[in-house]
Amino acid sequence: MRKDYVPYGSDVSPGTYACVDCGHEYSNQAKTSMPPCPQLRKTPHTRHGWKILTGLGDAVVDPYPEKANKPGIKKAEAFGSASKK
């Protein structure tokens, strides 16, 4: 089953999206964070997301791998018997 909705702030692949609340269309290249709808303050928005019209939606692979050290995100460290002295 293909996902057809991405919430604001999602990493996404290039494509065309429509606001699930008002229908405003938005086309983009890969983004690290989908913006909120520009119509957000003009009309009521309760679902806060985008419907995928074209493209793949949520990026399976981070569209900006060169920015892997994003603020607030720490790499997991592996601890095992080999790391103990």
CSV table of N, CA and C in Angstrom, one decimal:
chain,number,residue,atom,x,y,z
A,1,MET,N,0.8,-1.2,0.0
A,1,MET,CA,0.0,0.0,0.0
A,1,MET,C,0.9,1.2,0.0
A,2,ARG,N,0.6,2.2,-0.9
A,2,ARG,CA,1.4,3.4,-1.0
A,2,ARG,C,0.9,4.4,-0.1
A,3,LYS,N,1.7,5.1,0.6
A,3,LYS,CA,1.4,6.2,1.5
A,3,LYS,C,1.0,7.4,0.7
A,4,ASP,N,-0.1,8.1,1.0
A,4,ASP,CA,-0.5,9.3,0.2
A,4,ASP,C,-0.5,10.6,1.0
A,5,TYR,N,0.0,10.6,2.2
A,5,TYR,CA,-0.1,11.7,3.1
A,5,TYR,C,1.3,11.9,3.8
A,6,VAL,N,1.8,13.1,3.9
A,6,VAL,CA,3.0,13.5,4.6
A,6,VAL,C,2.7,14.7,5.5
A,7,PRO,N,3.0,14.6,6.8
A,7,PRO,CA,2.7,15.7,7.7
A,7,PRO,C,3.8,16.8,7.5
A,8,TYR,N,3.4,18.0,7.9
A,8,TYR,CA,4.4,19.1,7.9
A,8,TYR,C,5.7,18.7,8.6
A,9,GLY,N,6.8,19.1,8.1
A,9,GLY,CA,8.1,18.7,8.7
A,9,GLY,C,8.8,17.5,8.2
A,10,SER,N,8.1,16.7,7.4
A,10,SER,CA,8.6,15.4,6.9
A,10,SER,C,9.7,15.6,5.9
A,11,ASP,N,10.7,14.7,5.8
A,11,ASP,CA,11.7,14.7,4.8
A,11,ASP,C,11.0,14.1,3.6
A,12,VAL,N,11.1,14.7,2.4
A,12,VAL,CA,10.3,14.2,1.2
A,12,VAL,C,11.2,14.2,0.0
A,13,SER,N,10.8,13.3,-0.9
A,13,SER,CA,11.4,13.3,-2.3
A,13,SER,C,10.8,14.4,-3.1
A,14,PRO,N,11.4,14.7,-4.3
A,14,PRO,CA,10.8,15.7,-5.2
A,14,PRO,C,9.5,15.3,-5.6
A,15,GLY,N,8.6,16.2,-5.9
A,15,GLY,CA,7.3,15.9,-6.3
A,15,GLY,C,6.3,17.1,-6.2
A,16,THR,N,5.0,16.8,-6.4
A,16,THR,CA,4.0,17.8,-6.3
A,16,THR,C,3.0,17.3,-5.2
A,17,TYR,N,2.6,18.2,-4.3
A,17,TYR,CA,1.8,17.9,-3.2
A,17,TYR,C,0.6,18.9,-3.1
A,18,ALA,N,-0.5,18.5,-2.5
A,18,ALA,CA,-1.6,19.3,-2.3
A,18,ALA,C,-2.0,19.3,-0.8
A,19,CYS,N,-2.3,20.5,-0.3
A,19,CYS,CA,-2.6,20.6,1.1
A,19,CYS,C,-3.9,19.8,1.4
A,20,VAL,N,-3.9,18.9,2.4
A,20,VAL,CA,-5.0,18.1,2.7
A,20,VAL,C,-6.2,18.9,3.3
A,21,ASP,N,-5.9,20.1,3.7
A,21,ASP,CA,-7.0,20.9,4.3
A,21,ASP,C,-7.6,21.9,3.3
A,22,CYS,N,-6.8,22.5,2.4
A,22,CYS,CA,-7.4,23.5,1.5
A,22,CYS,C,-7.2,23.2,0.0
A,23,GLY,N,-6.3,22.3,-0.3
A,23,GLY,CA,-6.0,21.9,-1.7
A,23,GLY,C,-4.9,22.7,-2.4
A,24,HIS,N,-4.3,23.7,-1.7
A,24,HIS,CA,-3.2,24.5,-2.3
A,24,HIS,C,-2.1,23.5,-2.8
A,25,GLU,N,-1.7,23.7,-4.0
A,25,GLU,CA,-0.6,22.8,-4.6
A,25,GLU,C,0.8,23.4,-4.4
A,26,TYR,N,1.7,22.5,-4.2
A,26,TYR,CA,3.1,22.9,-3.9
A,26,TYR,C,4.0,21.9,-4.6
A,27,SER,N,5.0,22.4,-5.4
A,27,SER,CA,5.9,21.5,-6.1
A,27,SER,C,7.3,21.8,-5.5
A,28,ASN,N,8.1,20.8,-5.4
A,28,ASN,CA,9.4,21.0,-4.7
A,28,ASN,C,10.5,20.0,-5.2
A,29,GLN,N,11.7,20.3,-4.9
A,29,GLN,CA,12.8,19.4,-4.9
A,29,GLN,C,12.8,18.7,-3.6
A,30,ALA,N,13.8,17.8,-3.4
A,30,ALA,CA,13.8,17.1,-2.1
A,30,ALA,C,14.0,18.1,-1.0
A,31,LYS,N,13.3,17.9,0.1
A,31,LYS,CA,13.4,18.8,1.2
A,31,LYS,C,13.7,18.0,2.5
A,32,THR,N,14.4,18.7,3.4
A,32,THR,CA,14.6,18.1,4.7
A,32,THR,C,13.4,18.3,5.6
A,33,SER,N,12.6,19.3,5.3
A,33,SER,CA,11.4,19.6,6.1
A,33,SER,C,10.3,20.2,5.3
A,34,MET,N,9.2,19.5,5.1
A,34,MET,CA,8.1,20.1,4.3
A,34,MET,C,7.5,21.3,5.1
A,35,PRO,N,7.4,22.4,4.4
A,35,PRO,CA,6.8,23.6,5.1
A,35,PRO,C,5.3,23.4,5.4
A,36,PRO,N,4.8,24.2,6.3
A,36,PRO,CA,3.3,24.3,6.4
A,36,PRO,C,2.7,24.9,5.2
A,37,CYS,N,1.4,24.7,5.0
A,37,CYS,CA,0.7,25.3,3.9
A,37,CYS,C,0.8,26.9,4.0
A,38,PRO,N,1.0,27.6,2.9
A,38,PRO,CA,1.0,29.1,3.0
A,38,PRO,C,-0.3,29.7,3.3
A,39,GLN,N,-1.4,28.9,3.1
A,39,GLN,CA,-2.8,29.3,3.4
A,39,GLN,C,-3.2,29.0,4.9
A,40,LEU,N,-2.2,28.5,5.7
A,40,LEU,CA,-2.5,28.1,7.1
A,40,LEU,C,-3.2,29.2,7.9
A,41,ARG,N,-2.8,30.4,7.8
A,41,ARG,CA,-3.4,31.5,8.6
A,41,ARG,C,-4.7,32.1,8.0
A,42,LYS,N,-5.0,31.7,6.7
A,42,LYS,CA,-6.1,32.3,6.0
A,42,LYS,C,-7.4,31.4,6.2
A,43,THR,N,-7.2,30.1,6.3
A,43,THR,CA,-8.3,29.2,6.4
A,43,THR,C,-8.0,28.2,7.5
A,44,PRO,N,-9.0,27.6,8.1
A,44,PRO,CA,-8.8,26.6,9.1
A,44,PRO,C,-8.1,25.3,8.5
A,45,HIS,N,-7.0,24.9,9.2
A,45,HIS,CA,-6.3,23.7,8.8
A,45,HIS,C,-6.2,22.8,10.1
A,46,THR,N,-6.8,21.6,10.0
A,46,THR,CA,-6.8,20.7,11.1
A,46,THR,C,-5.9,19.5,10.9
A,47,ARG,N,-5.6,19.1,9.7
A,47,ARG,CA,-4.8,17.9,9.4
A,47,ARG,C,-3.4,18.1,9.3
A,48,HIS,N,-2.9,19.4,9.0
A,48,HIS,CA,-1.5,19.8,8.9
A,48,HIS,C,-0.6,18.8,8.1
A,49,GLY,N,-1.0,18.7,6.9
A,49,GLY,CA,-0.1,17.8,6.0
A,49,GLY,C,-0.4,18.0,4.6
A,50,TRP,N,0.3,17.2,3.8
A,50,TRP,CA,0.2,17.3,2.3
A,50,TRP,C,-0.2,15.9,1.7
A,51,LYS,N,-1.0,16.0,0.7
A,51,LYS,CA,-1.4,14.8,-0.1
A,51,LYS,C,-0.3,14.7,-1.2
A,52,ILE,N,0.2,13.5,-1.5
A,52,ILE,CA,1.2,13.3,-2.5
A,52,ILE,C,0.4,13.1,-3.9
A,53,LEU,N,0.7,14.1,-4.8
A,53,LEU,CA,0.1,14.0,-6.1
A,53,LEU,C,1.1,13.3,-7.1
A,54,THR,N,2.4,13.7,-7.1
A,54,THR,CA,3.4,13.1,-7.9
A,54,THR,C,4.6,12.9,-7.0
A,55,GLY,N,5.5,12.0,-7.4
A,55,GLY,CA,6.7,11.8,-6.6
A,55,GLY,C,6.5,10.6,-5.6
A,56,LEU,N,7.5,10.5,-4.7
A,56,LEU,CA,7.5,9.3,-3.8
A,56,LEU,C,7.1,9.7,-2.4
A,57,GLY,N,6.9,11.0,-2.1
A,57,GLY,CA,6.5,11.3,-0.7
A,57,GLY,C,7.6,11.3,0.2
A,58,ASP,N,7.4,10.7,1.4
A,58,ASP,CA,8.4,10.5,2.4
A,58,ASP,C,9.7,9.9,1.8
A,59,ALA,N,10.8,10.6,2.0
A,59,ALA,CA,12.0,10.1,1.5
A,59,ALA,C,12.5,8.9,2.3
A,60,VAL,N,12.7,7.8,1.5
A,60,VAL,CA,13.2,6.5,2.1
A,60,VAL,C,14.6,6.7,2.6
A,61,VAL,N,15.4,7.4,1.8
A,61,VAL,CA,16.8,7.8,2.1
A,61,VAL,C,16.8,9.3,2.4
A,62,ASP,N,17.5,9.7,3.4
A,62,ASP,CA,17.6,11.1,3.7
A,62,ASP,C,18.0,11.9,2.4
A,63,PRO,N,17.2,12.9,1.9
A,63,PRO,CA,17.6,13.6,0.7
A,63,PRO,C,18.9,14.4,0.8
A,64,TYR,N,19.3,14.6,2.1
A,64,TYR,CA,20.5,15.4,2.3
A,64,TYR,C,21.5,14.6,3.2
A,65,PRO,N,22.1,13.5,2.7
A,65,PRO,CA,23.0,12.7,3.5
A,65,PRO,C,24.2,13.5,4.0
A,66,GLU,N,24.6,14.5,3.3
A,66,GLU,CA,25.8,15.3,3.7
A,66,GLU,C,25.6,16.1,4.9
A,67,LYS,N,24.3,16.2,5.3
A,67,LYS,CA,24.0,16.9,6.6
A,67,LYS,C,23.6,15.9,7.7
A,68,ALA,N,24.3,14.8,7.7
A,68,ALA,CA,23.9,13.7,8.7
A,68,ALA,C,24.1,14.2,10.1
A,69,ASN,N,24.9,15.2,10.4
A,69,ASN,CA,25.1,15.6,11.7
A,69,ASN,C,24.2,16.8,12.0
A,70,LYS,N,22.9,16.6,11.9
A,70,LYS,CA,21.9,17.7,12.2
A,70,LYS,C,21.9,18.0,13.6
A,71,PRO,N,21.7,19.3,14.0
A,71,PRO,CA,21.6,19.6,15.4
A,71,PRO,C,20.5,18.8,16.1
A,72,GLY,N,20.8,18.4,17.3
A,72,GLY,CA,19.8,17.7,18.1
A,72,GLY,C,19.6,16.2,17.8
A,73,ILE,N,20.4,15.7,16.8
A,73,ILE,CA,20.3,14.3,16.4
A,73,ILE,C,21.7,13.7,16.7
A,74,LYS,N,21.7,12.7,17.6
A,74,LYS,CA,23.0,12.1,18.0
A,74,LYS,C,23.0,10.7,17.4
A,75,LYS,N,24.2,10.3,17.0
A,75,LYS,CA,24.4,9.0,16.5
A,75,LYS,C,24.4,8.0,17.6
A,76,ALA,N,23.8,6.8,17.4
A,76,ALA,CA,23.8,5.8,18.4
A,76,ALA,C,25.2,5.1,18.5
A,77,GLU,N,25.5,4.9,19.7
A,77,GLU,CA,26.8,4.2,20.0
A,77,GLU,C,26.6,2.8,20.4
A,78,ALA,N,27.4,1.9,19.8
A,78,ALA,CA,27.3,0.5,20.2
A,78,ALA,C,28.2,0.2,21.3
A,79,PHE,N,27.6,-0.5,22.3
A,79,PHE,CA,28.4,-0.9,23.5
A,79,PHE,C,28.3,-2.4,23.5
A,80,GLY,N,29.5,-3.0,23.7
A,80,GLY,CA,29.6,-4.4,23.8
A,80,GLY,C,30.8,-4.8,24.7
A,81,SER,N,31.0,-6.1,24.8
A,81,SER,CA,32.2,-6.5,25.6
A,81,SER,C,33.5,-6.1,25.0
A,82,ALA,N,33.6,-5.8,23.7
A,82,ALA,CA,34.8,-5.4,23.1
A,82,ALA,C,35.2,-4.0,23.5
A,83,SER,N,34.2,-3.1,23.8
A,83,SER,CA,34.5,-1.8,24.2
A,83,SER,C,34.8,-1.6,25.6
A,84,LYS,N,34.7,-2.6,26.5
A,84,LYS,CA,35.0,-2.5,27.9
A,84,LYS,C,36.4,-2.8,28.1
A,85,LYS,N,37.1,-2.2,29.1
A,85,LYS,CA,38.5,-2.5,29.4
A,85,LYS,C,38.5,-3.1,30.8
